[in-house]
Short mmCIF file of C-alpha atoms in Angstrom, two decimals:
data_model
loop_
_atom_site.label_atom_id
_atom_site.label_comp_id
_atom_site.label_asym_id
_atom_site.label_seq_id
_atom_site.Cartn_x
_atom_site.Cartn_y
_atom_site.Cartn_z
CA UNK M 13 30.51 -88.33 -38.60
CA UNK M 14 27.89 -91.02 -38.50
CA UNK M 15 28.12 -94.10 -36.36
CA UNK M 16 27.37 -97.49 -37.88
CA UNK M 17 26.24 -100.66 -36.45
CA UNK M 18 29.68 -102.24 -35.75
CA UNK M 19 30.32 -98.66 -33.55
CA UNK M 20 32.85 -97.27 -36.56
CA UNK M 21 32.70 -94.11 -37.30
CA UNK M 22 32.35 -92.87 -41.07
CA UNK M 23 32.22 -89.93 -42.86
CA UNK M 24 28.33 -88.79 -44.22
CA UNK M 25 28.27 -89.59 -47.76
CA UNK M 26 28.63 -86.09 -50.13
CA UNK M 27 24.68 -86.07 -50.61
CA UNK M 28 24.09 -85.39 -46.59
CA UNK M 29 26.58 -83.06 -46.97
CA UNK M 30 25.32 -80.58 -50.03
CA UNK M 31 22.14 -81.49 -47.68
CA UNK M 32 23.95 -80.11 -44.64
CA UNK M 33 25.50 -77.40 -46.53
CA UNK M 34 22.15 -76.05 -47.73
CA UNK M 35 20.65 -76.54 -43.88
CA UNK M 36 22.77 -74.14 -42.57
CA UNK M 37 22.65 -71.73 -45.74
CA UNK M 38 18.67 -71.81 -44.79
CA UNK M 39 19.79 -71.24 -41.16
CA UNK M 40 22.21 -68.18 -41.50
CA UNK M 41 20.35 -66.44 -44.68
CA UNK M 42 16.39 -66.68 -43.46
CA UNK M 43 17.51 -65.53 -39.76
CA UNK M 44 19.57 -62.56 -41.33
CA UNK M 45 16.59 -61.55 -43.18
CA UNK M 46 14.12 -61.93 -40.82
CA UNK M 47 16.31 -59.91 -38.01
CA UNK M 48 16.20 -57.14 -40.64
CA UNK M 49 13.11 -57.44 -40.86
CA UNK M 50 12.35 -57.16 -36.97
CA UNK M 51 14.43 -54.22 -36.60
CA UNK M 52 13.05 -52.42 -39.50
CA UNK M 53 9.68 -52.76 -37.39
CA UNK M 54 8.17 -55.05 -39.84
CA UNK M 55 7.16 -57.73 -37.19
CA UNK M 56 4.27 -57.78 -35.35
CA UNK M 57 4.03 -56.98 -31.52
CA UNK M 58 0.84 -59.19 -31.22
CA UNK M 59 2.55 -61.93 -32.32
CA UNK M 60 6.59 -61.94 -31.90
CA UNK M 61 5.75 -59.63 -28.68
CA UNK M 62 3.66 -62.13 -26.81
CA UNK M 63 6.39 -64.66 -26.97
CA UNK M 64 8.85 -62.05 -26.23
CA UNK M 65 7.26 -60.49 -22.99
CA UNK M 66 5.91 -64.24 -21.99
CA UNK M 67 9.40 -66.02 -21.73
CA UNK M 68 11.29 -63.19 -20.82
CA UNK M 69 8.76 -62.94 -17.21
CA UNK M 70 9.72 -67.22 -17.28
CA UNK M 71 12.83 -66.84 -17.44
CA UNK M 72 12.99 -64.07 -14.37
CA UNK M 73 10.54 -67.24 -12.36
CA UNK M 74 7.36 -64.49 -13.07
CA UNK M 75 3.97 -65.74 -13.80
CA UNK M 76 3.66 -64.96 -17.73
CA UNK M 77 0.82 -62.80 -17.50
CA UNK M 78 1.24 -60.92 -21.08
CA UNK M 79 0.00 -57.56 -21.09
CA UNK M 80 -0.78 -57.11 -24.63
CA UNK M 81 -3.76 -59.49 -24.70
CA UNK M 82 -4.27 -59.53 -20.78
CA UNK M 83 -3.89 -63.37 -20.24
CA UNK M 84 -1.70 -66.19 -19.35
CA UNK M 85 0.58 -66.71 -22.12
CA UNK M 86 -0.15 -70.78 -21.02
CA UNK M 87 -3.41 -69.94 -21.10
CA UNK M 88 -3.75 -69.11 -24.56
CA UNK M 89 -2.26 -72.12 -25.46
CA UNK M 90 -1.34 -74.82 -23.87
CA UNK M 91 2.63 -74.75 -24.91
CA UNK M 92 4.60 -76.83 -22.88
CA UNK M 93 7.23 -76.72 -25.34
CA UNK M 94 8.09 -72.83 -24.74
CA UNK M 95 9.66 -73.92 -20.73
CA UNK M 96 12.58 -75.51 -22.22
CA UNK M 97 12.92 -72.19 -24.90
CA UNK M 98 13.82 -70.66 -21.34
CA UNK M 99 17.11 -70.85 -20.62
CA UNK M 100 17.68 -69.29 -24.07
CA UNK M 101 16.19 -66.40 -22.48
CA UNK M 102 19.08 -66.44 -19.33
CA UNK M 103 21.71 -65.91 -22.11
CA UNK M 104 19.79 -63.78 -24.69
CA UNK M 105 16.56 -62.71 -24.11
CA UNK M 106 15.03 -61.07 -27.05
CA UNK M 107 12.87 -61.51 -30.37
CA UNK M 108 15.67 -62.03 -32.15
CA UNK M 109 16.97 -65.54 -30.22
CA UNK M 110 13.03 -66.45 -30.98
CA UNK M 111 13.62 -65.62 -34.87
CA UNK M 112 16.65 -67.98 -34.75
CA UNK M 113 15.10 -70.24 -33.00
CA UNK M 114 12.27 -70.61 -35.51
CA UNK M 115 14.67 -70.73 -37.87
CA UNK M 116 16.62 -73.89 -37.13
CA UNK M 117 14.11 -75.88 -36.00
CA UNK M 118 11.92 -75.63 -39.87
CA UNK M 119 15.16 -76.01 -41.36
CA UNK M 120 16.06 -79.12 -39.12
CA UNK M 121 12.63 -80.62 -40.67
CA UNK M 122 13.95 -81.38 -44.22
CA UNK M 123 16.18 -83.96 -42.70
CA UNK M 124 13.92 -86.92 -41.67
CA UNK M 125 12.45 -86.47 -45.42
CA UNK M 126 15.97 -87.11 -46.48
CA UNK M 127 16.67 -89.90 -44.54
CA UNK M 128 13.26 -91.55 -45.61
CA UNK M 129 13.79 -90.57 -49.04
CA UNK M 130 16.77 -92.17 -49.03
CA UNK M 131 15.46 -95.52 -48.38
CA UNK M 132 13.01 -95.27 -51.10
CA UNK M 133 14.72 -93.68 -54.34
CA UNK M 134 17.57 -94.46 -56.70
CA UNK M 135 20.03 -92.41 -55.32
CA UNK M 136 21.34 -90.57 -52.17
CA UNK M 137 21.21 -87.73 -54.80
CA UNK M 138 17.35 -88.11 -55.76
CA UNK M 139 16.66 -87.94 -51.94
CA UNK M 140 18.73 -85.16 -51.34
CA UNK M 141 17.59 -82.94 -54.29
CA UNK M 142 13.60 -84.33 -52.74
CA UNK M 143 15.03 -82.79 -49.15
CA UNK M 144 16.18 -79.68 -50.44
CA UNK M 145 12.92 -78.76 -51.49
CA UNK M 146 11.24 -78.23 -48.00
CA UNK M 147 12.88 -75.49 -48.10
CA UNK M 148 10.88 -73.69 -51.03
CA UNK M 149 8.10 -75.22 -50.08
CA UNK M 150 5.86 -72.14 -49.82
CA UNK M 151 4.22 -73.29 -46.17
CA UNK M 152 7.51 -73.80 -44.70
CA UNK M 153 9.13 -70.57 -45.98
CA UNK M 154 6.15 -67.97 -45.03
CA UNK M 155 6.10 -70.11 -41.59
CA UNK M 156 9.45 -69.11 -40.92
CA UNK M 157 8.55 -65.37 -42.38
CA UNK M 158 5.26 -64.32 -39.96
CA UNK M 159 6.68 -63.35 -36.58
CA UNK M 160 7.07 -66.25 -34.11
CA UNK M 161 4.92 -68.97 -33.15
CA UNK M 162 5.82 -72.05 -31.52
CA UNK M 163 3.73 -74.06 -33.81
CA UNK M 164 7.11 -74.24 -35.85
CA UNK M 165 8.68 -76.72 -33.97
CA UNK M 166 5.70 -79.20 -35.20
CA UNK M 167 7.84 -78.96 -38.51
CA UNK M 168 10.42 -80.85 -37.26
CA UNK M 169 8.68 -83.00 -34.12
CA UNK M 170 6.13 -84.13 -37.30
CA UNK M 171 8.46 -85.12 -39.54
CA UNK M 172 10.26 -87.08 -36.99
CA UNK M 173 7.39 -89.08 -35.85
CA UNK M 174 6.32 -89.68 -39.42
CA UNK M 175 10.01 -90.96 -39.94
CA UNK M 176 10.13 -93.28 -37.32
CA UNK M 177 6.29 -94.73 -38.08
CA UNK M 178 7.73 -95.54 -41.56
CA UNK M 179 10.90 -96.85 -40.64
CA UNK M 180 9.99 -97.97 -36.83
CA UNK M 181 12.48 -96.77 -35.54
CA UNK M 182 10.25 -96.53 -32.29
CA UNK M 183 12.48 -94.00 -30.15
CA UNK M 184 12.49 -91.39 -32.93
CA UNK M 185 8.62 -91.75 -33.54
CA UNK M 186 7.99 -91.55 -29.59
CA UNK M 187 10.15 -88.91 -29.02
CA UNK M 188 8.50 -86.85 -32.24
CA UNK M 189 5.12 -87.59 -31.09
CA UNK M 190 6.06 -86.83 -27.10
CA UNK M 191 7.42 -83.35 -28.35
CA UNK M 192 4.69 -82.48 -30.67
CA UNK M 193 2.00 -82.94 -28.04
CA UNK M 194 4.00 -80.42 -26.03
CA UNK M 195 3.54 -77.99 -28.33
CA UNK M 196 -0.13 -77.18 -28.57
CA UNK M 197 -3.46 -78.76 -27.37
CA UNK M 198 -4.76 -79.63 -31.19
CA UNK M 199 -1.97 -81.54 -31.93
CA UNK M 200 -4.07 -84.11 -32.14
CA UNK M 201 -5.59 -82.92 -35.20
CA UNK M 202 -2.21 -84.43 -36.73
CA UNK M 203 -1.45 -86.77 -33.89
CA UNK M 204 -4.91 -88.94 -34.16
CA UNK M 205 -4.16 -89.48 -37.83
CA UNK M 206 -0.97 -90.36 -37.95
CA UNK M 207 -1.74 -93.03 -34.83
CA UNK M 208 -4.78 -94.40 -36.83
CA UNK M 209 -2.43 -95.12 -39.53
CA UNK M 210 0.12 -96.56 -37.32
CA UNK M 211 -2.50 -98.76 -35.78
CA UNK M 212 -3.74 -100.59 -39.12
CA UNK M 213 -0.17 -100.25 -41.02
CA UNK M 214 2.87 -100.56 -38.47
CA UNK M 215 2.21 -101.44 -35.13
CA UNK M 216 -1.51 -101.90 -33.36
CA UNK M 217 -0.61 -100.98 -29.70
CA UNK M 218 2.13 -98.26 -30.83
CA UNK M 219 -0.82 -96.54 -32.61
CA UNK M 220 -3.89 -96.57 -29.96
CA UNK M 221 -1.26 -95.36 -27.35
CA UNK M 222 -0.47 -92.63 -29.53
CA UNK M 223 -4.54 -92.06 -30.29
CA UNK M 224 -5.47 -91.96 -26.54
CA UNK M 225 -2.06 -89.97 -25.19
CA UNK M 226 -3.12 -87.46 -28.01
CA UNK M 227 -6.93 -86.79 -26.31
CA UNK M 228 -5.65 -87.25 -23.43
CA UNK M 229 -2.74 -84.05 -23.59
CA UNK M 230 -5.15 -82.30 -25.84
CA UNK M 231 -8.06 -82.42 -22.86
CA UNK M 232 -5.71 -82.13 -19.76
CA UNK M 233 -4.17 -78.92 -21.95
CA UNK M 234 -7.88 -77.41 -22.56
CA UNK M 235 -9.25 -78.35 -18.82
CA UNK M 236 -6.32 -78.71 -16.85
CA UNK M 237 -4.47 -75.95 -17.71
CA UNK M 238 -5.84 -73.54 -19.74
CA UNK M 239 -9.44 -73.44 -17.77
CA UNK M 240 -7.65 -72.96 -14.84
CA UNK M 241 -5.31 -69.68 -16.21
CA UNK M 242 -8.23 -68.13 -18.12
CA UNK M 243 -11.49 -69.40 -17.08
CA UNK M 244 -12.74 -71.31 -20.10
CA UNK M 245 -10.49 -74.15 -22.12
CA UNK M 246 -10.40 -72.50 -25.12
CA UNK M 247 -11.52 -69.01 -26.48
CA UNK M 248 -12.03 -70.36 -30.00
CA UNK M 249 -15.15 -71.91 -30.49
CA UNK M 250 -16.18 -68.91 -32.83
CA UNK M 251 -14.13 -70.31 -35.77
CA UNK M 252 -16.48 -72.86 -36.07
CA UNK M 253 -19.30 -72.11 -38.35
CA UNK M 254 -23.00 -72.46 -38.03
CA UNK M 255 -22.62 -72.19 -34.48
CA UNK M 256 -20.23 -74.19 -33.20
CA UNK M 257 -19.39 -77.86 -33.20
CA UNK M 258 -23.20 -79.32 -33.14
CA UNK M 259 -24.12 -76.57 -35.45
CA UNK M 260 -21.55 -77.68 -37.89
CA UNK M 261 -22.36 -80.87 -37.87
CA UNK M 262 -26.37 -80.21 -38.11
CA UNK M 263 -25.45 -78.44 -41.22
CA UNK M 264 -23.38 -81.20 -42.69
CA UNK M 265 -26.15 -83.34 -42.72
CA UNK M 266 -29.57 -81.28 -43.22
CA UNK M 267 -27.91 -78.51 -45.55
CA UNK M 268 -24.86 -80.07 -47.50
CA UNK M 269 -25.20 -76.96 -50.07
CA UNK M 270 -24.76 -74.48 -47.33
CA UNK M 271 -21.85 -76.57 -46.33
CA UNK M 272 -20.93 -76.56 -49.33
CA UNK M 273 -21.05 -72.34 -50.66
CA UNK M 274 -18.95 -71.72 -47.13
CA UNK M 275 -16.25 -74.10 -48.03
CA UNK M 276 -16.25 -72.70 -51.53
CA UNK M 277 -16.23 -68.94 -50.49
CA UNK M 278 -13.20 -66.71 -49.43
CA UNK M 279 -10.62 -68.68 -51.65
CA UNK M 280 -10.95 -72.00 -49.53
CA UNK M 281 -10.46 -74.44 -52.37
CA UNK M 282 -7.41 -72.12 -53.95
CA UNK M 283 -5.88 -72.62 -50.64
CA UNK M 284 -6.62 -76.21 -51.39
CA UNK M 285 -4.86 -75.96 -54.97
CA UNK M 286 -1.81 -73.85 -52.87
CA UNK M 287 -0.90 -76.75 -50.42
CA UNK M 288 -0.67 -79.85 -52.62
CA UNK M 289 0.41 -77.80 -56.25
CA UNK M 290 3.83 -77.97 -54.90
CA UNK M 291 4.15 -81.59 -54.51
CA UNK M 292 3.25 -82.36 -58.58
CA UNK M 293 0.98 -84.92 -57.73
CA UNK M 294 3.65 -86.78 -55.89
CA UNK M 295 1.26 -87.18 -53.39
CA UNK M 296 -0.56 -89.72 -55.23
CA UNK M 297 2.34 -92.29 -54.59
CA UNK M 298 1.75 -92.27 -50.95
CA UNK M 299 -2.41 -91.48 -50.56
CA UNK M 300 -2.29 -93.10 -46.69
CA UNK M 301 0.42 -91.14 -45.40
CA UNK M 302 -0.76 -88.22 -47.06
CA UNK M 303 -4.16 -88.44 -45.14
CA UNK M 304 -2.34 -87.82 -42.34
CA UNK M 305 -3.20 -83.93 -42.58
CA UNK M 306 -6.74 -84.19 -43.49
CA UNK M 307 -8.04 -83.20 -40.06
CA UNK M 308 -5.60 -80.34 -40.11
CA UNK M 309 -7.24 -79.18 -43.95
CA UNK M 310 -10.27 -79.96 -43.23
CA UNK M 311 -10.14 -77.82 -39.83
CA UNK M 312 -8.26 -74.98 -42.03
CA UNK M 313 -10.50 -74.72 -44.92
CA UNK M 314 -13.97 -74.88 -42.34
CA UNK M 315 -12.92 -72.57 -40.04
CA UNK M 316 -14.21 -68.65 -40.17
CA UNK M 317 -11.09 -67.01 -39.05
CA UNK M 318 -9.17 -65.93 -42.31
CA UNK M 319 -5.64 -66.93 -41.71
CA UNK M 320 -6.75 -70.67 -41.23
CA UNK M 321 -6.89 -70.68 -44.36
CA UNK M 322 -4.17 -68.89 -46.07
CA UNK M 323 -0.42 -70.69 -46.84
CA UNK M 324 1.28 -67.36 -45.95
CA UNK M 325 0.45 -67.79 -42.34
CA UNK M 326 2.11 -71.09 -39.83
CA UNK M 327 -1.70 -72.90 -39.61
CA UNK M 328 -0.34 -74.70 -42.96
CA UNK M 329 3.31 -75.79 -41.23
CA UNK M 330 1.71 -78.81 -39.67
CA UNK M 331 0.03 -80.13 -43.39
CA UNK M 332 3.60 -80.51 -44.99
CA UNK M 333 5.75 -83.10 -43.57
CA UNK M 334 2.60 -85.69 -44.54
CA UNK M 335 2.77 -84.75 -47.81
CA UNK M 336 6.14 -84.31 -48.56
CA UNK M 337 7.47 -87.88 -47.04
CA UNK M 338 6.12 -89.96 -49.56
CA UNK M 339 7.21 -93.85 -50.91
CA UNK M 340 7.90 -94.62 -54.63
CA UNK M 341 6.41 -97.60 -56.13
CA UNK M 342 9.19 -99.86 -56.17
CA UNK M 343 9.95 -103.29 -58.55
CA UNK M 344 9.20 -106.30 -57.09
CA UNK M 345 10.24 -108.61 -59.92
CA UNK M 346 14.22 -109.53 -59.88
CA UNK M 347 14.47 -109.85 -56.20
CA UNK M 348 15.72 -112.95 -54.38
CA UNK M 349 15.94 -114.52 -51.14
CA UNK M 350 19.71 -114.02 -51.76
CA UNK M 351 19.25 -110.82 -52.58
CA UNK M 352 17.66 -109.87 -48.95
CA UNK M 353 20.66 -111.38 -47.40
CA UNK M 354 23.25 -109.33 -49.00
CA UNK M 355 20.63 -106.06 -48.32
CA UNK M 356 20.55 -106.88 -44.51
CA UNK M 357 24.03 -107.37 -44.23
CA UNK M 358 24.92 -103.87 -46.16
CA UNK M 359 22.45 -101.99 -44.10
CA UNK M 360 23.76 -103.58 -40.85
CA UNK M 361 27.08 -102.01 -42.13
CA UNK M 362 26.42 -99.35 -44.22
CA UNK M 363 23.29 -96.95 -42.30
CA UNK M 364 23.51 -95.08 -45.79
CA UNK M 365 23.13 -97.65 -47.76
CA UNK M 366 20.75 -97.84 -50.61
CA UNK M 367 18.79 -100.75 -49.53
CA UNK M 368 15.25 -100.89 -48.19
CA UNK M 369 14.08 -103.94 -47.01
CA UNK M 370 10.58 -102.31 -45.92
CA UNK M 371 10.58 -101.49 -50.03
CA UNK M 372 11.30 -105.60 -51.48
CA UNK M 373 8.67 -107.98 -51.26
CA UNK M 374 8.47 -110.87 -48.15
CA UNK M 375 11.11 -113.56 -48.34
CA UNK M 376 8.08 -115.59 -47.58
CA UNK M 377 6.57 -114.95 -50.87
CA UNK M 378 9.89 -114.61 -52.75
CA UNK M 379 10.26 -118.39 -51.39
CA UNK M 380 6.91 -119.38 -52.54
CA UNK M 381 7.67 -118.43 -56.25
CA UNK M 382 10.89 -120.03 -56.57
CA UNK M 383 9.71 -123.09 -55.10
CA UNK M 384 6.36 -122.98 -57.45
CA UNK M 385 9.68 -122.19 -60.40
CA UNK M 386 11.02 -125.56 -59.58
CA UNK M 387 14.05 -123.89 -57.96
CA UNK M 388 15.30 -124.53 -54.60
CA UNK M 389 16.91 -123.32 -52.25
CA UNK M 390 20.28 -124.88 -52.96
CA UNK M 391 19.82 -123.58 -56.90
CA UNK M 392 19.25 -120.44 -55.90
CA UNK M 393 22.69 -120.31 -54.33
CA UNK M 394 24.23 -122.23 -56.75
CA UNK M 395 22.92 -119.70 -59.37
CA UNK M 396 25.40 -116.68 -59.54
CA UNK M 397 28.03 -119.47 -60.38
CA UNK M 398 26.02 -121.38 -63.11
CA UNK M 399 25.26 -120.42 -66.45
CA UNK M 400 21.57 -121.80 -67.13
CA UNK M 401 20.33 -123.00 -70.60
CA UNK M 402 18.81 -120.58 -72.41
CA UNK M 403 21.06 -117.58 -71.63
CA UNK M 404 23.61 -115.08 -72.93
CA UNK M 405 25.68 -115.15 -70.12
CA UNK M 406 23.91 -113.20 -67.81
CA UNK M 407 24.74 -115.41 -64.41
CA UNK M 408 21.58 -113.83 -62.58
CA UNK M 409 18.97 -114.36 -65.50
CA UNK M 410 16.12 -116.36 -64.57
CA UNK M 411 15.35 -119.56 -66.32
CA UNK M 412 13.50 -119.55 -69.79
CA UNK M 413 9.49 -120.61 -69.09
CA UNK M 414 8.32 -123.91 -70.32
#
């Protein structure tokens, strides 16, 4: 049931539905295969077992010093998000809640793509059929495939904040962002982007908030908390070529062709080719929120260790939701100041109604050409009852040009 603005309650519309419907398919078929999976030994203990041993010694109030790599499990990262993944572990503790877990939350992420895609194309249908495909998305799927790793709640907390940037709906883009910095201290590759882009295109002070909370978890995560479990506020500086940080950027400016051969080696630009391919150049419609994820690519395809840069392992997760959320060039001819009217008052209520008012031009401007037509604001409302000169009976043609 979905609330509406005038607090009725209405049934979702049969597109959220077959949307719903295929959610929970995701949900019961990927968790059934993956238990199998588990059981059959085909997980990994260095992954799925960290997470395992780690919240299992939380949830008994024991420091989660994890044996198999002989650290802080906080320390490693600095995953906030995994203390409220506790009291799963007071009910049923094992791999397996972790596998369902993973599960529902990447499923949950194909939702605020639907509900922007709704506002943007022809039909509920179109935006449900665009939804449904996050979940052959090859990212998303191998995500939910390799182990556990709580890097897959960033695809739903990204999607979410993207959602309510777009739409501002405030609440939802705060709460998205809030979450997602919980979950790991680079967030802020995604996080810095995405307030940058805020900042110039939605809301000035929404976005540098969101730019300095991002540094700001990121460094309290590295030298707060993670320098104080392990020693040093991160252990992966390596990943960096030439060197680290300085070296890298040294190189970028002395030897761009040395740059250059290590970004072209290993398969880097395939990779490349693997995470946008599956979008059909979609991505084109939508170049700014796209760019979202460069930070994240451009850290993937740099970096030395191997899996950065493969889409069968969850360092690709985070690129998606960017490039999947994207807005369709939509008509601006046709539209009246009448018409935003009757589209305020049908999404006020109707929440799944077909309107976007973010998507027609400014009344300002739609004001400004009828005036500069000759036709005021008393002809426009006079016009759906007046046949003008010039016409086949069309009520809402426009005038012929002199």
């Amino acid at each position: 049931m979905i609330r509406t603005a005038d607090g009725r309650w209405r049934r979702p519309g049969a597109p959220a539905a077959v949307l719903g419907t295929v959610t929970a398919v995701y949900m019961a078929v990927v968790s059934r295969i993956q238990i199998d999976i588990h059981r059959g030994l085909g997980t990994s203990s260095y992954d799925i077992g960290l997470y395992d041993q780690g919240l299992w010694l939380l949830s008994r109030f024991e420091a989660p010093f994890v044996t198999l790599m002989g650290r802080n499990l906080l320390g490693d990262h600095a995953s906030i998000i995994l203390l409220p993944v506790v009291p799963l572990y007071w009910v049923l503790p094992g791999a397996e809640t972790l596998i369902v877990l993973q599960t529902v939350v990447i499923a949950l992420g194909a939702w605020p793509v639907f509900l922007w895609a709704r506002r943007h194309l022809a039909s509920q249908w179109q935006a449900c059929i665009l939804a449904s495909l996050w979940f052959i998305n090859p990212a998303v799927v191998w995500t939910n495939f390799e182990n556990y790793h709580p890097d897959s709640f960033l695809g739903l907390f990204i999607p979410m904040a993207l959602y309510g940037a777009l739409s501002r709906r405030w609440w939802v883009y705060g709460a998205g962002v809030v979450l997602a910095m919980s979950v790991k201290e680079d967030a802020l590759l995604i996080l810095v982007p995405l307030g940058i882009f805020v900042a110039l295109s939605r809301d000035r002070r929404m976005g540098s908030v969101t730019v300095l909370a991002s540094i700001g978890a990121t460094l309290a995560g590295m030298f707060l908390m993670m320098r104080s479990l392990i020693g040093v506020p991160t252990r992966n500086t390596w990943r960096i070529p030439f060197g680290g940080p300085w070296g890298l950027v040294k190189t970028t400016f002395t030897d761009p062709v040395a740059l250059w051969r290590h970004i072209s080696s290993e398969g880097r630009l395939f990779y490349l080719w693997q995470i946008t391919a599956p979008f059909a150049g979609l991505i084109a419609l939508a170049p700014r929120i796209a760019a979202n994820s460069i930070l994240v690519v451009a850290a993937n395809i740099v970096s030395t260790f191997w899996y950065q840069f493969q889409i069968e392992y969850h360092y690709t997760l985070v690129i998606v939701p960017a490039l999947a959320i994207f807005r369709p060039p939509v008509p601006t001819s046709g539209f009246t100041s009448t018409d935003l009217g009757a589209a305020d008052e049908a999404v006020q209520d109707d929440p799944l109604s077909d309107f976007d008012l973010d998507s027609m031009p400014d009344p300002e401007c739609i004001q400004e050409l009828e005036e500069s037509d000759g036709l005021n604001s008393e002809a426009s409302e006079r016009r759906p009852d007046t046949r003008l000169p010039g016409t086949t009976g069309d009520t809402n043609a426009s005038p012929p040009s002199e």
